[in-house]
Tab-separated table of C-alpha atoms in Angstrom:
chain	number	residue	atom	x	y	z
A	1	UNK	CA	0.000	0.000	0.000
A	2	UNK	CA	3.166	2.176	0.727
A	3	UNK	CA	4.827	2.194	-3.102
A	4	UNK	CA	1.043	2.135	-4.437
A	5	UNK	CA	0.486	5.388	-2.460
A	6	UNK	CA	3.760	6.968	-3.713
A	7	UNK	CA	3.359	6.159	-6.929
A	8	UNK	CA	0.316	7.609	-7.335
A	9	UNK	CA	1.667	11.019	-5.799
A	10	UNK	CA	4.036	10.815	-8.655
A	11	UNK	CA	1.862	10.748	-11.317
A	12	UNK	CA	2.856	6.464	-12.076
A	13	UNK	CA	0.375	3.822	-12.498
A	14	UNK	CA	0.675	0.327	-13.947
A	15	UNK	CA	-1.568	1.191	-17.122
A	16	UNK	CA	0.668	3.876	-18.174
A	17	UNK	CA	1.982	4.028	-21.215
A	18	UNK	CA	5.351	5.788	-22.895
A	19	UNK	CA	6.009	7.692	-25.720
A	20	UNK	CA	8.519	6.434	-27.895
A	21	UNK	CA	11.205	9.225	-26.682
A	22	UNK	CA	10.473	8.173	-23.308
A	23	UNK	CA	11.325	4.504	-23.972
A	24	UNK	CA	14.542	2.879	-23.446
A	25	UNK	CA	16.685	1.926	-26.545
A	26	UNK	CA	18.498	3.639	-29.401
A	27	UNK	CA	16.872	6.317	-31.607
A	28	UNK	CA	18.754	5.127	-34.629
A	29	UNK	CA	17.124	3.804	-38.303
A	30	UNK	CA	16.518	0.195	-38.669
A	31	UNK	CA	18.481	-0.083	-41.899
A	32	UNK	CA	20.034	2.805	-44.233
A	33	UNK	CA	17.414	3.618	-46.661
A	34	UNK	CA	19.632	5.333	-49.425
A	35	UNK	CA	19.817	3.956	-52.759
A	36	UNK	CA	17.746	0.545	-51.689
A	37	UNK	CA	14.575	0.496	-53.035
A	38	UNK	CA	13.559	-0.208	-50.276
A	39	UNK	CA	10.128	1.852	-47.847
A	40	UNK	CA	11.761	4.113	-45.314
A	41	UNK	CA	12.318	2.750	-41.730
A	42	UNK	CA	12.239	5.310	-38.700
A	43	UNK	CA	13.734	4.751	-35.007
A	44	UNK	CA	14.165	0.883	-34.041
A	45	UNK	CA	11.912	1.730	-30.909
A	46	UNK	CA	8.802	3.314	-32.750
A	47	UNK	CA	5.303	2.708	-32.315
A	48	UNK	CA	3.807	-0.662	-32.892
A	49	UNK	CA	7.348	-2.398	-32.530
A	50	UNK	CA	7.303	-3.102	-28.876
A	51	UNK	CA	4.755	-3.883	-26.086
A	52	UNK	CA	4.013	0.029	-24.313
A	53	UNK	CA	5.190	1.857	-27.240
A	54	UNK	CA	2.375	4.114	-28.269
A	55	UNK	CA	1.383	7.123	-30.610
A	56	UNK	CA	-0.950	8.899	-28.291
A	57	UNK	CA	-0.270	6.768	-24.691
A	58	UNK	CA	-2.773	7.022	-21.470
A	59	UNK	CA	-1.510	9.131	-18.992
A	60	UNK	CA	-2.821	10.187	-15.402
A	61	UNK	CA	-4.381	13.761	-15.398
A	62	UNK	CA	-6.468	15.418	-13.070
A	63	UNK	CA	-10.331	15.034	-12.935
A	64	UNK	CA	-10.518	18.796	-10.862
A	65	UNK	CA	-13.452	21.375	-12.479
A	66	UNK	CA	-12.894	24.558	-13.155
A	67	UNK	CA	-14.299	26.636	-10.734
A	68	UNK	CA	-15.183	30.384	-11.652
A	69	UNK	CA	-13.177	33.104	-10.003
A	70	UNK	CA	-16.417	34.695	-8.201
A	71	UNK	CA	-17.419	31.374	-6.153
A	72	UNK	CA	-13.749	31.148	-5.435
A	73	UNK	CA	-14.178	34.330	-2.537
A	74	UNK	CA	-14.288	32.947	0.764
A	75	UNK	CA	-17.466	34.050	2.689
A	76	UNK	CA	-16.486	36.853	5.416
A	77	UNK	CA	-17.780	39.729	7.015
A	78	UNK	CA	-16.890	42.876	8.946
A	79	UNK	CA	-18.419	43.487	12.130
A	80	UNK	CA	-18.754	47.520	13.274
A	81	UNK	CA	-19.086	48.685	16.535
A	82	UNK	CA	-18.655	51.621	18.614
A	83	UNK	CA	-16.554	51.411	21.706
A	84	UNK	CA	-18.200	48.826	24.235
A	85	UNK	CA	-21.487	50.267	24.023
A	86	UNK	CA	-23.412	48.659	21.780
A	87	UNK	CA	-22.116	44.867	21.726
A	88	UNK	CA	-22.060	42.900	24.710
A	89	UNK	CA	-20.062	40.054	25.791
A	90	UNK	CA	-22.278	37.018	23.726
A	91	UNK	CA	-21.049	38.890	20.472
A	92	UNK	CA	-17.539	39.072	21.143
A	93	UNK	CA	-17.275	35.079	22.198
A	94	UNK	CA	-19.105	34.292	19.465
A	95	UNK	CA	-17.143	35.908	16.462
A	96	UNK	CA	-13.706	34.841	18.190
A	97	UNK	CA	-12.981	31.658	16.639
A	98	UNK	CA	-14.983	32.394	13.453
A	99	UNK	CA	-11.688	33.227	10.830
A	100	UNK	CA	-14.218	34.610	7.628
A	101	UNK	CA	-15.436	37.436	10.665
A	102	UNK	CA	-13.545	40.622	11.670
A	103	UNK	CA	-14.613	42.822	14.550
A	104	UNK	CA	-13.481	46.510	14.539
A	105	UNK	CA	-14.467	49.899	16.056
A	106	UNK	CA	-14.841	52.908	14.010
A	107	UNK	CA	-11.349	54.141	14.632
A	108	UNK	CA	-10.423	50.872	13.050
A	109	UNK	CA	-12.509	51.256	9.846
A	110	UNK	CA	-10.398	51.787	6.289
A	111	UNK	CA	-11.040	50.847	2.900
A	112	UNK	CA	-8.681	48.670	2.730
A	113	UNK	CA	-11.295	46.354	5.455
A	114	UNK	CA	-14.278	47.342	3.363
A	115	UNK	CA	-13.313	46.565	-0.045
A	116	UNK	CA	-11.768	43.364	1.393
A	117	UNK	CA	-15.082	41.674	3.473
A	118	UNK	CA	-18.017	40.403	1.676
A	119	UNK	CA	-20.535	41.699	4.208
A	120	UNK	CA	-20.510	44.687	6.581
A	121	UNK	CA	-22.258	44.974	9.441
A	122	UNK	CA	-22.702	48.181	11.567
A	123	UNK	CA	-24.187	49.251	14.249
A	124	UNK	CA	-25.967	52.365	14.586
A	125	UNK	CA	-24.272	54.024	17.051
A	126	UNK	CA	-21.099	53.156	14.536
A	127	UNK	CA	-22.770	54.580	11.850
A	128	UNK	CA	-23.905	57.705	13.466
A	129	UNK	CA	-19.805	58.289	14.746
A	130	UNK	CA	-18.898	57.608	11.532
A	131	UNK	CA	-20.557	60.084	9.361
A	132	UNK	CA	-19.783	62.460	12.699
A	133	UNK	CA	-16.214	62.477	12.005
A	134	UNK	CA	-16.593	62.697	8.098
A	135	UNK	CA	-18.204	65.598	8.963
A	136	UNK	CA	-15.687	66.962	11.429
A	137	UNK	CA	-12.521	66.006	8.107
A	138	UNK	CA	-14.616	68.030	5.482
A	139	UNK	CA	-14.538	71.176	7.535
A	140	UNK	CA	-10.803	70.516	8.865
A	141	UNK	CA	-9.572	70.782	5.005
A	142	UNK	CA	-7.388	73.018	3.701
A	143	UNK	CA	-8.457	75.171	1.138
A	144	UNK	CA	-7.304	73.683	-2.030
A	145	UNK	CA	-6.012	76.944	-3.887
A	146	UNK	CA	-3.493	78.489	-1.173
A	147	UNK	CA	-4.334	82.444	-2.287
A	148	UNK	CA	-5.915	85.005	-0.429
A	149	UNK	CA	-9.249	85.337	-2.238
A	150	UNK	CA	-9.081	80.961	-2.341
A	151	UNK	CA	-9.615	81.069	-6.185
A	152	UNK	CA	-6.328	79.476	-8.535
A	153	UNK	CA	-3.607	82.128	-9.512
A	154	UNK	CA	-3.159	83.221	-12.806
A	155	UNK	CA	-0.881	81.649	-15.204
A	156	UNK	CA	2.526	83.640	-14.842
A	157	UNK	CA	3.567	85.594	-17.984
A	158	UNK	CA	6.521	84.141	-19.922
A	159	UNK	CA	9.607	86.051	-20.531
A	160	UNK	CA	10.226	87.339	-24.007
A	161	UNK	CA	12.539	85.172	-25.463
A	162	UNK	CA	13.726	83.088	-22.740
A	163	UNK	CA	12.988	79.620	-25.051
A	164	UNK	CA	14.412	81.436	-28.477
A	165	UNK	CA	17.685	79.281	-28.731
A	166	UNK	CA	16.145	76.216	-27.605
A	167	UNK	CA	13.793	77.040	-30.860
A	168	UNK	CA	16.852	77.571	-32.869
A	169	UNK	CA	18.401	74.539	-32.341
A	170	UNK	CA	15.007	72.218	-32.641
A	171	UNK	CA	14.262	74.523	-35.953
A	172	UNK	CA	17.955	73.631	-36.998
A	173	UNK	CA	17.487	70.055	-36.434
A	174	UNK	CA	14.134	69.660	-38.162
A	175	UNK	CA	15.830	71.230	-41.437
A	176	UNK	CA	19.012	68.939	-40.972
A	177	UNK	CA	16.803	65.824	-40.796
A	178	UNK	CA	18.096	64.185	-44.315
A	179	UNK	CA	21.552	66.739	-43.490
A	180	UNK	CA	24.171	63.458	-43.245
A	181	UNK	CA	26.820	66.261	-42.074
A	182	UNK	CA	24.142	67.529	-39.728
A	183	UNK	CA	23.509	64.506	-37.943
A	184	UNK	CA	27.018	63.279	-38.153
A	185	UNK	CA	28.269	66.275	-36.252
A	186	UNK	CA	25.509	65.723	-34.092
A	187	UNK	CA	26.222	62.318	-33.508
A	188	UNK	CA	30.006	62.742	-32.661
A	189	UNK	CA	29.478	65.233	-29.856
A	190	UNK	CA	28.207	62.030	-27.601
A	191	UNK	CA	29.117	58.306	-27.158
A	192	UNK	CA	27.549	55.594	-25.078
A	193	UNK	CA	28.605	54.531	-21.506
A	194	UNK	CA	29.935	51.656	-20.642
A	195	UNK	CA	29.004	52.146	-16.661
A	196	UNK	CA	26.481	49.892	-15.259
A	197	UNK	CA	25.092	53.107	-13.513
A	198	UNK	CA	25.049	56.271	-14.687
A	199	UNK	CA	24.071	58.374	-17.769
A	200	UNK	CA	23.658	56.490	-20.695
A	201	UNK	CA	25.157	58.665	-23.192
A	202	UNK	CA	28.248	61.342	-22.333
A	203	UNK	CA	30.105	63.488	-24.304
A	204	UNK	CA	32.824	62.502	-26.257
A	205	UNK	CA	34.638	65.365	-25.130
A	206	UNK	CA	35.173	65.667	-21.637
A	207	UNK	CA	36.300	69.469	-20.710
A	208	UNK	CA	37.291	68.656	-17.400
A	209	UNK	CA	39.359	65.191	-17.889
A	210	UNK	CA	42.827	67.002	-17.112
A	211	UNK	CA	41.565	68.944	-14.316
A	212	UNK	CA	43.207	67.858	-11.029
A	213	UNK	CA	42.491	69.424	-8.060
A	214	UNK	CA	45.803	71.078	-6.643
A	215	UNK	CA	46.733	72.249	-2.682
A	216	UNK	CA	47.853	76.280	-2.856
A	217	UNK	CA	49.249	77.332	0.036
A	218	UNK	CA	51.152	80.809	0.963
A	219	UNK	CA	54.020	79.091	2.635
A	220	UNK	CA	57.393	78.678	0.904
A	221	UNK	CA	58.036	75.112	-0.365
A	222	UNK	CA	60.463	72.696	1.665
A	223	UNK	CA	63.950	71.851	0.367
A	224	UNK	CA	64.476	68.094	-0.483
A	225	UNK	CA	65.923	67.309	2.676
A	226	UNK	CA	64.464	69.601	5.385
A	227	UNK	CA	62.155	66.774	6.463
A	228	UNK	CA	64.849	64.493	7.466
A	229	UNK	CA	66.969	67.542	9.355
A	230	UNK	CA	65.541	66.870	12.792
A	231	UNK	CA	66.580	62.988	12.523
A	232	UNK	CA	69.952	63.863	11.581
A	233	UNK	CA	70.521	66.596	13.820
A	234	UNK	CA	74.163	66.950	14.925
A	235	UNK	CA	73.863	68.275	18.500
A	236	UNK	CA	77.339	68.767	19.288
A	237	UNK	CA	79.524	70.031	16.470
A	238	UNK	CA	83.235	69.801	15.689
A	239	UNK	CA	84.608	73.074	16.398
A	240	UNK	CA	87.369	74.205	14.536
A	241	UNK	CA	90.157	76.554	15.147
A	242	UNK	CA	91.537	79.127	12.278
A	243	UNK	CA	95.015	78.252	13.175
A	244	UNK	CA	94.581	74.747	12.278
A	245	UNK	CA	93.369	75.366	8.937
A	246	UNK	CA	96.082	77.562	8.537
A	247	UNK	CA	98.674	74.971	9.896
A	248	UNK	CA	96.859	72.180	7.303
A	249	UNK	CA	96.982	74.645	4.137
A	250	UNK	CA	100.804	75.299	4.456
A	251	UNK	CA	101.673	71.608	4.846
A	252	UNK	CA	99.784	71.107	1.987
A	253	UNK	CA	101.446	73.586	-0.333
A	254	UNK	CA	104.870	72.345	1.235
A	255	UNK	CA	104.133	68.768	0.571
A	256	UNK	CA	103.035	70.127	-3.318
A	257	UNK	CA	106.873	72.277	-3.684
A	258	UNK	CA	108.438	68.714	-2.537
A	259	UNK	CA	106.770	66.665	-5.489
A	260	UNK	CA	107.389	69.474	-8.092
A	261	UNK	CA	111.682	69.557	-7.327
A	262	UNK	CA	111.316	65.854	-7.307
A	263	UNK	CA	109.947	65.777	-10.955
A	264	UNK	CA	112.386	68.532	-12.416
A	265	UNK	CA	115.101	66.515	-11.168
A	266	UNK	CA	114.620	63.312	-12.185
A	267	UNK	CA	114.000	64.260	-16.163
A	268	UNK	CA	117.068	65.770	-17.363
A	269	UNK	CA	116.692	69.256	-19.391
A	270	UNK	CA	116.699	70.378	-22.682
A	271	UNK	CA	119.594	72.418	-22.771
A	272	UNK	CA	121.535	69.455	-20.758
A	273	UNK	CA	120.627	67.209	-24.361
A	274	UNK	CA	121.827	69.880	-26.637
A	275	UNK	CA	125.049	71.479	-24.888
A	276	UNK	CA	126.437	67.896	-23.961
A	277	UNK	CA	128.237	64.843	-25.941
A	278	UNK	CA	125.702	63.005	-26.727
A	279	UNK	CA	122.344	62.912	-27.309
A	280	UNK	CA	119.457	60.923	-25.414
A	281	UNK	CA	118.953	57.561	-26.062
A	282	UNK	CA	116.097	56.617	-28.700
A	283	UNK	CA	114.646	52.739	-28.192
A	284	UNK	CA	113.710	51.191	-31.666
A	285	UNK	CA	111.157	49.010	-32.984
A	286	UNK	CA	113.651	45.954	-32.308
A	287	UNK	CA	114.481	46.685	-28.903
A	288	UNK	CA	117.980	48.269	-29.629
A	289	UNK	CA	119.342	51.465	-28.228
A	290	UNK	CA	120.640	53.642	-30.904
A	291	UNK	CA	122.599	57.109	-30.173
């Protein structure tokens, strides 16, 4: 009774029947059918070959009537009272547990309740406070033209010429409707957006795309270095004396005459290689001294 019960929840019985796409097997021809004389054969599983293979099989289906949409409204009702006067306890114990009935006051009364209930039911004591405060909501209205004299205000009078160029330019493009120049010109000013959000078209040319917003300020700008003075302060300094930079420069020029005499005396002179004997010596491709 378990897998009858299931089966029937899915739709399956045993008289069921399958189309041939729904039965198991291949979907290809019996036999090739080109150039054999022979009448043309379809899938190996179609209708009429096998035992549940049908053209138009039995399947479950539902045996529900169609119901109109009026009889489908639930019957309910809307109950109207005022305060605890006029209902007593009976009514209130009674209407409880009933879900199709709604019991309100009239401070609970919208449309939204009336157009929704079937029947409405009021009391007249409800009624009575109800048209009182529709009453009272009428005479709390504003006036609906806010002037002195409660009447509408005029039209205001247009300014000469404030929607000439706007004219202009529709004027222009109704004559350049079959203009191609026109309406290419036109069409180059704007270009689509690729943004998911946004303005859908933009223009091609963007006056403001090299604008950068830059910091002015009256002070003087800062050296290269002058941020990294305070980490690299030197809080006690050498201090130097003139004498010994004085001492320093003359050993330096002394040790400069000593190098000088050195070179002047170890290369002999030119008048030395013309007054004397002989002549100084010349080294030759072959490695011979020659006078």
């Amino acid at each position: 009774v378990y897998w009858h019960i299931r089966r029937s929840l899915a739709g399956w019985t045993e008289r069921m029947q399958l189309y041939k796409w729904e039965w198991p097997g291949s979907s290809k021809k019996v036999r090739p059918q080109a150039k054999s004389g022979r009448a043309r054969m379809g899938w190996r599983k179609a209708c009429g070959k096998y035992l549940g293979v049908q053209t138009w099989p039995l399947r479950p289906h539902s045996w529900a009537s169609k119901c109109n949409a009026r009889r489908r409204h639930c019957p309910s009702a809307l109950l109207i009272h005022e305060g605890h006067n006029d209902v007593n306890e009976n009514c209130r114990w009674a209407t409880a547990h009933i879900t199709g009935v709604r019991r309100t006051d009239v401070a609970g009364v919208n449309a939204y309740l009336l157009l929704k209930h079937r029947m409405v039911l009021i009391t007249l004591k409800a009624l009575q406070q109800l048209l009182f405060e529709l009453q009272q909501q009428q005479q709390q209205r504003l006036p609906r033209y806010a002037t002195p004299d409660g009447r509408p205000a005029p039209p205001p009078v247009p300014v000469p010429g404030w929607a000439d160029e706007w004219l202009e330019i529709k004027a222009r493009e109704r004559a350049a409707k079959f203009d191609r120049k026109r309406i290419r010109e036109l069409a180059a000013k704007w270009v689509w957006s690729s943004e998911p959000k946004g303005l859908l078209k933009l223009p091609r040319v963007d006056p403001l795309k090299g604008f950068r917003v830059a910091r002015f300020s009256s002070e003087e700008a800062p050296t290269p270095g002058s941020k990294y003075e305070e980490l690299y302060a030197d809080d006690e300094p050498l201090e130097e004396d003139e004498e010994d930079i004085e001492q320093v420069a003359a050993a330096l020029e002394a040790r400069d005459r000593e190098e000088a005499e050195l070179l002047t005396d170890e290369w002999p002179r030119a008048t030395d290689w013309a007054g004397g004997s002989g002549s100084p010596a010349v080294i030759s491709r072959g490695g011979n001294a020659c006078s």
